[in-house]
Amino acid sequence: MDVVTTLRGACPNLEVCVEPSTLASHGQDWTRFRTAAPAGVAFPASTGQVCELVSAAARNGIPLVPSGGRTGLSGGAVAARGEIVVSFDRMQEVMGFDPIDRTVTVEAGVVTATVQELARQNGLYYPVSFASEGSSQIGGNIATNAGGIRVLKYGLTRDRVVGLKVVTGSGQLLELNRGLIKNASGYDLRHLFIGSEGTLGLVVEATLKLVEPPLASRVLLLGIGSMDALMKVFDSLRSALELSAFEFFTDRALHHVCQANQLPNPFETRCPLYVVAEFDCPDGRVEETAMKCFEHCSSRGWVLDGVISQSDRDIERLWRYREGISESISHFPPYKNDLSVRVSVVPEFLRRMDSLVNEICPEFEIVWYGHIGDGNLHMNILKPASMTMSEFETRSHDISDKSYALTRDVGGSISAEHGIGLLKQPWLGMSRSVAEIEFMQKIKESFDPAGIFNPGKLLPLIETR
Ligand code: 2HG
Ligand code: ZN
């Protein structure tokens, strides 16, 4: 019997769709290197239905691919091997807001921007923010421990999750931490699920901690001459101001974002590097400090040109130079790398990585941007128009072998915030030791004994059928 018929028989009330257009849309995320080929897409409408679905899948050895807003960039939500996709599109309820605890409890399918808006309506702030927040879902954010642009001040998704409900591989519901701030009662299983990329269980509900909103903020867009200068600017700004973001991009990135969005060049002269820095600016005194800092950096020759926002519209306009980059190059398509190193290592790492890629594939264009204040660099290698996808993928894999070895040698990670997923799986050993991977496998076995959750993602594929 095929898996869809088996599942429909075991869970008669569960919606399982086999429409070709739904299979194509829900079997894919934003990665463009695999073709979607799921057997069906399940749309559970409640936690109870998720439990039922998972126990039926475990009994029958049916692989499940959890799927949120499908904005991932590592293939974590790609179903290319006849799996059942589990969509949370019908689990989008806001369960509650607690003004004393300052938490919001939501089902896994609630969109990130909805949580931000809910916080705003209640005079609070949900600081996890990134370009795809308008469609990414909380369950997916938790599965990848999403970061984004304000990690510098507010931390990652992990730092916001105070409670979690997950369904494990036997269909059992676990309620983890229950919104507590302090809980010294043993292993904090919640943190195992955060960043587990859907390999240990399905997140069905989360309680998220909100924070006090910044009173007001300002954004600086700066043109900078070199990486060393950029690090000095970072140091000056963070000593003087309460920075909430410190992002960088190169001249090539600026070229693409301007072209795709018809944006004017921000300055008369082109600069090798650009920074978008946001800081809390509650009063004129802070603004004065920012101006002094800017003058100091300019007088040292670290900053070549710059502009400061004067209004909320300006803030939005300046952020577009950074936030629009990923989309502006998506049609090439790019071979994406989401690397992290200690901040102190960034200039040397960038130099070495640039010359390594140029040596192996001089014809490839590299576009760098990212959350440099956290040491998180997005290295995007663009496919030359004349090259086939399969040749591009092979050549990019050659680059990965060497670039990830370099990342390992400087003590970095091959994934900072996008996850290992399917695309980076062959190189997991570049960031994790053999012993670590063995422990990860044992942890997976204990939560998912039938091996049904996202097989082949993060950890190597073990055939179950
Ligand atoms: C960003 O920071 C996103 O813009 C996407 O994480 C990164 O496109 C990328 O490589
Ligand atoms: Zn990013």
Coordinates of N, CA and C and ligand atoms in Angstrom, one line a residue, residues 73 129-131 147-149 247 322-323 326 338 369-371 374 376-378 416-418, ligand 2:
L73 N 17.2 28.0 3.7 CA 18.2 28.1 2.6 C 19.2 27.0 2.6
S129 N 14.3 39.3 14.0 CA 13.9 40.0 12.7 C 14.9 39.6 11.6
F130 N 14.3 39.3 10.4 CA 15.1 39.0 9.2 C 14.2 39.2 8.0
A131 N 14.8 39.1 6.8 CA 14.1 39.5 5.6 C 12.9 38.7 5.4
G147 N 18.3 33.5 13.5 CA 19.1 34.6 14.0 C 18.6 36.0 13.5
G148 N 19.2 36.4 12.4 CA 18.8 37.7 11.8 C 19.6 38.8 12.2
I149 N 19.0 40.0 12.1 CA 19.8 41.3 12.2 C 20.0 41.8 13.6
E247 N 25.7 45.4 10.4 CA 25.6 44.5 9.2 C 26.6 45.1 8.2
R322 N 20.6 46.7 2.7 CA 21.1 45.4 3.2 C 20.1 44.3 3.1
E323 N 18.8 44.6 3.4 CA 17.8 43.5 3.4 C 17.4 43.0 2.1
S326 N 19.8 39.6 -0.6 CA 19.5 38.1 -0.8 C 18.6 37.9 -2.0
D338 N 26.8 30.1 4.8 CA 26.3 30.8 5.9 C 27.4 30.5 7.0
Y369 N 28.0 39.4 2.4 CA 27.2 40.3 3.2 C 26.9 39.5 4.5
G370 N 26.3 40.2 5.5 CA 26.0 39.5 6.7 C 26.1 40.2 8.0
H371 N 25.9 39.5 9.0 CA 25.8 40.0 10.4 C 27.1 40.0 11.0
D374 N 28.2 39.7 14.6 CA 28.1 38.4 15.3 C 29.1 37.4 14.7
N376 N 28.9 36.4 11.6 CA 28.2 35.6 10.7 C 28.2 36.2 9.3
L377 N 28.9 35.5 8.4 CA 29.1 36.0 7.0 C 28.4 35.1 6.0
H378 N 27.6 35.8 5.1 CA 26.9 35.0 4.0 C 27.8 35.2 2.8
A416 N 25.9 29.2 10.5 CA 25.7 30.1 11.6 C 24.2 30.2 12.0
E417 N 23.3 30.3 11.0 CA 21.9 30.5 11.3 C 20.9 29.8 10.3
H418 N 21.4 29.3 9.2 CA 20.5 28.7 8.2 C 20.4 27.2 8.4
Ligands
ZN2 ZN 21.4 36.2 7.6

